[in-house]
């Protein structure tokens, strides 16, 4: 296992390099001059040619792209992702400040998802074609069909405007976490519930489940100890990837709830052509994705002891 | 830094709601021949850190303008002379009778404590002093006890960042906030007659307009034809857009510069008069014949235009582009709509001149009547890049227009400058049909009933808050 982990971590290097090239290339190919946009943002009006020329010089934007990439990569290797064109803020500092905010709502939404979707998926499969099954399937369909921004507005209208139980938007207390997390969770619940149900149905038809029943095991033991655990492998994969996606910033939800997470950070950077932030974000999230996938892979061995890793 | 917050920073000269100028940190000013402005500064004014406001702060502020090239103020390195602690003389590098009007701009005119650019805490002389600034979240200010003028009615004021307009409306409805900026026009009717909150509107301080690319290459060269430009301008029913599309929450205007800035000179511009029959007639006369599909064509080329929508965002123009598209189709002009995702994409497209009509919303930020037309339509600057010259390369009409703008700075009086600016706009709008003013922009605010004294300024950048109070606090 140790060698496996080490090898997977070493894979980070080429992935980082590839991601950095893509990030740098895409950011620099996007139309719009970052110096001009920076000045427009600062001044509120069109900058003069002299101001644009001075800003381009200060930002090093007149150097060839290869030179700029090499300069940026050299700094990034030492942990310096540069500074934002817009406000001079450290990119790494900005990411480190905003990432935990997104992590908060991502984790809470996954907790909601797991707590509600998995049991409902299991119960739905166990009681196939029952009224409960029909109801959960309809709920899952609705959850998948309704866009998250509609869910967000309905939740705000009910819980903030009508009932005054929760704040509409912003950050500052635990109450601010609830609505964005539930909005994200409702969308995830639908797919997780359906996936859990279908995997459970598949596993419940397997020979070893019939054997377990023939041996006289209780339904509870069959469902939870044998069926559910095996059904979890694809569910964990999807849940992990979704979680990683949430960590990249749920932009729509962050915008609606004025949640200053990493998604808004990236969106603002794209609009401003803030190359250092865009590049730093992509590298940062590439790393997060790789690490989340690693955790998913490791969890397979725990869920199914037959799964072993080369080198262990 | 972005545009300085007018609650914290003040200018030498203030801009009233009627676009008049009034003393602020300067008590008075006078023009001294041949080209000097002498400002007498207000005494007894303190910065938020307790240091006194003197001529040194004015010199430091204007030195920043000089370092940026002087901008429209034409401030040079040697322009500012400190006569004594409370007297400053400013001699622009070129004659500039508009200097007091330009000093109302918060961008260049905000007086900062010397040496405090980009400080941890912003230090000005305004009625509020900064308590906390969290980028992308909130800006908290509190009343400045030693303010020289009318003391703030609120002990504390928090500006919160909510990018989504629907969320802002819901926050007002829930009572989480007291005032929301930029109510979407389609949501404004929700506030009329609403319980506990109301709609408050500003006077016109910005514009929606369409500008023709008159220097494009095929397929974006139709704007070179003045007949097409005139036909388009009189095919657009601006009243229908304002009353139907925007439910009356905009104002008719005939220029890009607010009436309050142009004053009596605004009558020099009549604006396009809706007349689709005449539009059809002049197109017929020019050989643009209606084809079987309803689109006109000439020598096998269909009369097809492309409108680029994206400054400062595509959303802000809705539903104007679709309404214009429908109105033009009535006279046989086909209009393709292209929405750019952000300002960067819009600017890049403008630089490459890929489009015929360009939809923009722009702001007046000071009392200078010549700034907007000069910035957008003056001829290209020699040696500057295509991006620097993008507006000029697309829209600039040439020497006659430039002469009007040039005469602004050397005008004998502000009235003469207003006439010069209006004449420039008349050339753009009435004579050459390069610009089609769609509407004057009225800012819409949702305000809780417990808020009193909020009278929005037509220029959002200079909004002041010391007169606002909240009952029940």
XYZ file of C-alpha atoms in Angstrom, chain B:
473
model
C -8.104 49.954 -5.603
C -11.351 50.614 -7.407
C -13.310 53.868 -7.602
C -12.975 55.490 -4.171
C -16.021 55.164 -1.929
C -17.620 58.641 -1.703
C -18.690 57.939 1.868
C -15.033 57.902 2.816
C -13.371 60.196 0.289
C -14.404 63.645 -0.856
C -13.540 65.786 -3.816
C -12.638 69.463 -3.970
C -15.769 70.140 -5.971
C -19.069 68.340 -5.408
C -21.584 67.196 -8.005
C -25.216 67.922 -7.144
C -28.148 65.755 -8.167
C -28.800 68.290 -10.941
C -25.215 68.030 -12.235
C -24.404 71.448 -10.852
C -21.122 71.850 -9.061
C -20.854 72.957 -5.441
C -18.063 73.631 -2.936
C -16.868 70.580 -1.082
C -13.266 70.489 0.177
C -12.667 73.656 -1.836
C -14.703 76.564 -0.500
C -14.320 78.541 -3.704
C -12.357 78.736 -6.947
C -11.601 81.299 -9.585
C -10.086 81.322 -13.039
C -6.938 83.405 -13.373
C -5.942 84.318 -16.910
C -4.458 82.873 -18.956
C -4.890 79.306 -17.716
C -4.804 78.910 -13.953
C -7.420 77.806 -11.469
C -7.003 79.051 -7.897
C -8.733 76.991 -5.213
C -9.356 78.232 -1.684
C -9.542 75.185 0.567
C -11.870 74.575 3.481
C -10.199 74.989 6.872
C -10.798 72.845 9.924
C -11.186 69.621 7.945
C -9.617 66.470 9.389
C -8.695 63.201 7.786
C -9.994 60.098 9.553
C -6.581 59.567 11.150
C -6.763 63.012 12.762
C -4.312 64.800 10.466
C -5.478 68.121 9.022
C -6.477 68.515 5.391
C -4.203 71.042 3.670
C -2.948 71.963 0.225
C -0.374 69.217 0.473
C -3.120 66.576 0.101
C -4.404 68.302 -3.045
C -0.923 68.380 -4.537
C -0.403 64.711 -3.705
C -3.746 63.717 -5.247
C -3.169 65.662 -8.443
C 0.381 64.343 -8.716
C -1.190 60.904 -9.132
C -3.288 62.252 -11.998
C -0.184 63.761 -13.575
C 1.620 60.451 -13.241
C -1.248 58.806 -15.132
C -0.778 61.196 -18.042
C -2.966 64.032 -16.806
C -6.129 62.538 -18.253
C -8.854 64.957 -19.353
C -7.773 67.415 -16.641
C -4.478 67.818 -18.520
C -2.553 67.944 -15.265
C 1.188 68.018 -15.838
C 4.082 67.439 -13.459
C 4.392 71.188 -12.821
C 0.689 72.022 -12.806
C 0.149 72.355 -9.072
C 1.520 75.175 -6.968
C 0.904 75.385 -3.212
C 0.429 79.055 -2.347
C -0.210 78.437 1.339
C -1.802 75.698 3.451
C -5.248 76.528 2.146
C -4.623 77.949 -1.310
C -3.660 75.917 -4.364
C -3.171 77.004 -7.941
C -3.595 74.498 -10.751
C -2.321 75.322 -14.213
C -3.206 72.534 -16.687
C -0.690 71.689 -19.385
C -3.233 72.942 -21.942
C -6.069 75.380 -21.521
C -8.903 73.717 -19.640
C -11.950 75.707 -18.586
C -13.662 72.486 -17.488
C -11.290 71.654 -14.627
C -13.764 72.297 -11.761
C -16.320 70.086 -13.539
C -13.760 67.320 -13.954
C -12.684 67.525 -10.319
C -16.118 66.205 -9.327
C -15.035 62.788 -10.597
C -14.374 60.445 -7.657
C -11.876 58.558 -9.789
C -9.329 61.337 -10.102
C -10.663 63.956 -7.739
C -10.946 62.034 -4.462
C -8.618 63.618 -1.931
C -6.595 61.073 0.008
C -4.288 61.597 2.931
C -0.795 62.021 1.431
C 1.017 58.720 1.033
C -2.022 56.552 1.764
C -2.676 54.982 -1.630
C -3.752 51.358 -1.123
C -3.437 51.501 2.655
C -4.736 48.827 4.999
C -7.442 51.276 6.002
C -8.699 53.893 3.591
C -8.269 57.403 4.980
C -10.329 60.269 3.624
C -12.234 63.238 4.971
C -15.777 61.974 4.337
C -18.699 61.645 6.752
C -17.917 57.966 7.289
C -14.650 56.294 8.159
C -13.693 52.764 7.268
C -14.038 49.995 9.832
C -13.642 46.844 7.779
C -13.234 45.879 4.147
C -13.514 42.247 3.063
C -13.137 41.932 -0.695
C -16.164 40.349 -2.325
C -18.108 40.335 0.937
C -18.641 43.617 2.759
C -17.417 47.114 3.414
C -18.244 48.502 6.845
C -18.002 52.207 7.661
C -19.007 54.196 10.733
C -19.877 57.829 11.320
C -16.847 60.112 11.570
C -17.409 62.195 14.711
C -15.099 65.006 13.581
C -16.627 65.433 10.131
C -16.636 69.085 9.081
C -20.124 69.070 7.543
C -23.482 67.493 8.272
C -22.816 64.562 10.569
C -23.917 61.133 9.358
C -27.381 60.066 10.447
C -26.320 56.447 10.730
C -23.830 55.223 13.313
C -22.751 52.381 11.053
C -23.296 51.478 7.436
C -22.541 48.120 5.856
C -22.285 47.606 2.110
C -22.775 43.944 1.271
C -21.813 42.281 -1.996
C -24.646 40.236 -3.496
C -23.966 39.635 -7.176
C -27.302 37.992 -7.954
C -30.138 40.537 -8.421
C -32.874 38.079 -7.427
C -31.067 37.349 -4.175
C -30.841 41.073 -3.502
C -34.585 41.417 -3.961
C -35.254 38.462 -1.670
C -32.878 39.861 0.949
C -34.844 43.103 0.952
C -38.108 41.185 1.176
C -36.787 39.150 4.115
C -35.628 42.288 5.909
C -31.975 41.196 5.829
C -30.974 44.451 4.121
C -32.488 47.942 3.968
C -31.513 49.108 0.493
C -30.700 47.137 -2.648
C -28.903 48.575 -5.653
C -29.777 47.963 -9.283
C -33.194 46.390 -9.013
C -33.781 44.545 -12.306
C -36.251 46.531 -14.371
C -38.411 43.450 -14.841
C -38.688 43.153 -11.048
C -39.366 46.820 -10.332
C -43.143 46.429 -10.387
C -42.845 44.033 -7.430
C -41.850 46.995 -5.291
C -44.639 49.371 -6.242
C -47.269 49.048 -3.551
C -45.278 46.408 -1.691
C -45.719 46.205 2.054
C -42.731 47.550 3.997
C -40.583 48.498 1.031
C -40.694 50.820 -1.930
C -39.098 51.586 -5.256
C -36.831 54.632 -5.374
C -35.496 55.920 -8.672
C -32.701 58.270 -9.644
C -32.659 60.833 -12.419
C -30.944 59.840 -15.656
C -27.189 59.520 -15.217
C -26.294 56.868 -17.774
C -27.344 55.747 -21.235
C -28.188 52.756 -23.361
C -27.127 53.234 -26.949
C -26.314 51.484 -30.192
C -23.267 52.566 -32.175
C -22.608 51.750 -35.812
C -19.260 50.403 -36.895
C -18.614 52.790 -39.791
C -15.141 51.571 -40.683
C -15.637 47.787 -40.871
C -14.627 45.412 -43.620
C -17.000 42.892 -45.240
C -19.178 41.360 -43.924
C -19.289 44.125 -41.324
C -19.146 47.044 -43.734
C -22.850 47.878 -44.075
C -22.481 50.532 -41.393
C -20.432 52.571 -43.860
C -23.646 53.314 -45.743
C -25.384 56.376 -44.227
C -28.697 55.299 -45.781
C -28.655 52.047 -43.831
C -27.657 53.864 -40.647
C -30.507 56.322 -41.005
C -33.002 53.584 -41.873
C -32.029 51.585 -38.807
C -32.161 54.613 -36.533
C -35.726 55.525 -37.524
C -36.926 51.909 -37.576
C -36.371 51.543 -33.842
C -39.375 52.439 -31.713
C -37.632 53.651 -28.579
C -40.873 54.356 -26.750
C -41.977 50.772 -27.275
C -38.701 49.530 -25.816
C -38.948 51.824 -22.796
C -42.634 51.268 -22.095
C -43.039 47.705 -23.307
C -39.683 46.123 -22.727
C -38.637 48.037 -19.641
C -42.114 48.832 -18.310
C -41.379 52.540 -18.180
C -38.326 52.157 -15.931
C -36.073 54.104 -18.286
C -36.318 57.544 -19.828
C -36.368 58.868 -23.343
C -33.144 60.644 -24.202
C -31.721 61.990 -27.399
C -28.054 62.020 -26.482
C -25.632 59.901 -24.505
C -24.764 62.770 -22.182
C -27.429 63.436 -19.541
C -29.611 66.488 -20.088
C -28.445 67.868 -16.746
C -24.885 68.028 -18.046
C -25.672 69.547 -21.431
C -28.253 71.993 -20.002
C -29.911 74.179 -22.656
C -27.569 72.843 -25.315
C -29.403 69.523 -25.216
C -32.006 71.065 -27.543
C -29.390 71.029 -30.318
C -29.890 67.257 -30.596
C -33.298 66.020 -31.722
C -32.618 62.281 -31.783
C -34.037 59.778 -34.271
C -37.772 59.979 -34.880
C -39.517 56.627 -35.298
C -40.793 56.396 -38.852
C -40.697 52.875 -40.323
C -42.501 53.960 -43.498
C -39.788 56.478 -44.252
C -37.143 53.878 -43.387
C -38.688 51.506 -45.931
C -38.873 54.293 -48.492
C -35.223 55.359 -48.249
C -34.123 51.722 -48.416
C -36.311 51.211 -51.496
C -34.816 54.336 -53.061
C -31.312 53.053 -52.346
C -32.054 49.797 -54.146
C -32.532 47.542 -51.116
C -35.476 45.475 -52.307
C -37.584 43.196 -50.105
C -36.993 39.563 -51.055
C -39.263 36.544 -50.796
C -38.173 35.822 -47.226
C -38.924 39.374 -46.122
C -35.273 40.444 -45.919
C -34.127 43.186 -48.206
C -31.256 42.618 -50.586
C -29.201 44.601 -53.070
C -27.074 43.093 -55.806
C -27.584 39.693 -54.228
C -26.411 40.812 -50.791
C -28.978 40.528 -48.001
C -29.428 43.441 -45.599
C -28.178 41.510 -42.613
C -26.602 43.216 -39.617
C -24.953 41.833 -36.499
C -25.504 43.404 -33.088
C -22.933 42.736 -30.390
C -24.330 42.837 -26.870
C -22.031 42.595 -23.890
C -21.000 45.907 -22.359
C -20.936 45.925 -19.419
C -22.920 42.672 -19.599
C -25.419 41.096 -21.972
C -28.083 40.746 -19.271
C -28.296 44.448 -18.571
C -29.612 45.200 -22.075
C -32.454 42.693 -22.111
C -34.957 42.680 -23.738
C -33.835 45.575 -25.944
C -31.849 43.497 -28.484
C -34.759 41.159 -29.199
C -37.189 44.071 -29.534
C -34.870 45.888 -31.940
C -34.489 42.669 -33.893
C -38.273 42.405 -34.244
C -38.651 46.088 -35.170
C -35.952 45.944 -37.848
C -37.466 42.829 -39.366
C -40.638 44.877 -39.973
C -38.722 46.984 -42.490
C -36.833 44.070 -43.981
C -33.594 44.319 -42.043
C -32.315 41.061 -40.613
C -30.485 41.374 -37.319
C -28.293 38.686 -35.817
C -27.681 39.001 -32.073
C -24.345 38.029 -30.582
C -23.951 38.082 -26.820
C -20.426 38.176 -25.483
C -19.851 36.471 -22.136
C -17.888 39.318 -20.593
C -16.272 42.687 -21.185
C -12.976 41.119 -22.265
C -14.643 39.222 -25.095
C -16.632 42.307 -26.080
C -13.491 44.455 -26.213
C -11.602 41.856 -28.223
C -14.447 41.650 -30.724
C -14.620 45.428 -30.995
C -10.881 45.569 -31.600
C -11.305 43.206 -34.543
C -14.367 45.204 -35.726
C -16.473 42.044 -36.017
C -19.946 43.487 -35.778
C -22.193 46.209 -37.152
C -24.104 47.520 -34.154
C -22.690 47.708 -30.641
C -24.967 47.896 -27.619
C -23.518 49.679 -24.622
C -24.546 51.035 -21.263
C -22.250 53.790 -20.111
C -22.086 56.163 -17.179
C -21.561 59.859 -16.776
C -19.159 60.202 -13.829
C -18.650 63.934 -13.584
C -20.044 67.214 -14.917
C -17.735 67.370 -17.948
C -20.008 67.474 -21.044
C -17.203 66.528 -23.409
C -15.704 63.510 -21.674
C -17.993 60.749 -22.986
C -18.146 61.796 -26.647
C -14.428 62.546 -26.627
C -13.447 59.235 -25.051
C -15.567 57.126 -27.368
C -15.630 58.841 -30.754
C -12.464 60.931 -31.138
C -10.210 59.905 -34.030
C -7.559 57.208 -33.527
C -4.410 58.176 -31.641
C -1.387 57.872 -33.861
C 0.975 55.099 -32.796
C -1.465 53.601 -30.287
C -2.421 49.925 -30.448
C -5.556 48.573 -32.112
C -6.997 47.882 -28.687
C -6.310 51.429 -27.528
C -7.985 52.733 -30.660
C -10.792 50.182 -30.784
C -13.654 52.649 -30.279
C -12.113 55.186 -32.619
C -11.391 52.561 -35.280
C -15.019 51.493 -35.237
C -16.987 54.674 -34.645
C -14.953 57.876 -35.099
C -16.582 60.199 -37.648
C -13.474 62.307 -38.238
C -12.166 65.854 -38.290
C -15.432 67.765 -37.876
C -16.299 65.842 -34.735
C -12.759 66.165 -33.390
C -12.913 69.932 -33.836
C -15.976 70.141 -31.597
C -14.249 68.119 -28.870
C -11.032 70.100 -29.199
C -12.972 73.299 -28.678
C -14.320 72.062 -25.316
C -11.123 72.704 -23.405
C -10.527 76.096 -24.963
C -14.129 77.258 -24.748
C -14.672 80.701 -23.265
C -17.209 79.383 -20.815
C -18.821 76.202 -19.567
C -21.907 77.055 -21.630
C -19.762 77.149 -24.755
C -18.306 73.750 -23.845
C -21.827 72.372 -23.424
C -22.716 73.690 -26.885
C -19.581 72.117 -28.351
C -20.410 68.749 -26.760
C -24.024 68.919 -27.934
C -22.867 69.826 -31.433
C -20.595 66.799 -31.423
C -23.521 64.624 -30.344
C -25.742 66.157 -33.023
C -23.181 65.186 -35.645
C -23.095 61.626 -34.304
C -26.829 61.187 -33.847
C -28.827 63.493 -36.115
C -26.506 64.027 -39.053
C -24.448 60.882 -39.448
C -26.685 58.420 -37.543
C -23.648 56.680 -36.057
C -25.178 56.567 -32.585
C -28.745 55.617 -31.776
C -29.601 56.656 -28.215
C -32.042 54.045 -26.942
C -32.816 55.303 -23.457
C -31.567 57.212 -20.478
C -30.815 54.877 -17.616
C -32.705 55.409 -14.394
C -31.121 53.626 -11.446
C -33.628 51.587 -9.490
C -33.314 50.930 -5.780
C -35.441 48.846 -3.463
C -35.706 50.596 -0.111
C -37.236 49.446 3.174
C -39.875 51.831 4.489
C -37.902 52.388 7.678
C -35.151 54.076 5.664
C -35.521 57.833 5.340
C -33.535 60.454 3.505
C -32.241 58.264 0.689
C -32.294 60.271 -2.518
C -30.164 58.458 -5.058
C -27.739 60.445 -7.114
C -27.980 59.911 -10.876
C -24.249 59.124 -10.774
C -23.940 56.063 -8.569
C -20.222 56.604 -8.066
C -20.819 59.795 -6.073
C -23.646 58.539 -3.876
C -23.472 60.056 -0.376
C -25.089 58.606 2.730
C -24.868 61.165 5.533
C -28.528 62.189 5.134
C -29.857 58.638 5.402
C -31.491 57.552 8.655
C -33.272 54.435 9.793
C -36.263 54.586 12.091
C -36.349 52.120 14.939
C -32.562 51.867 15.297
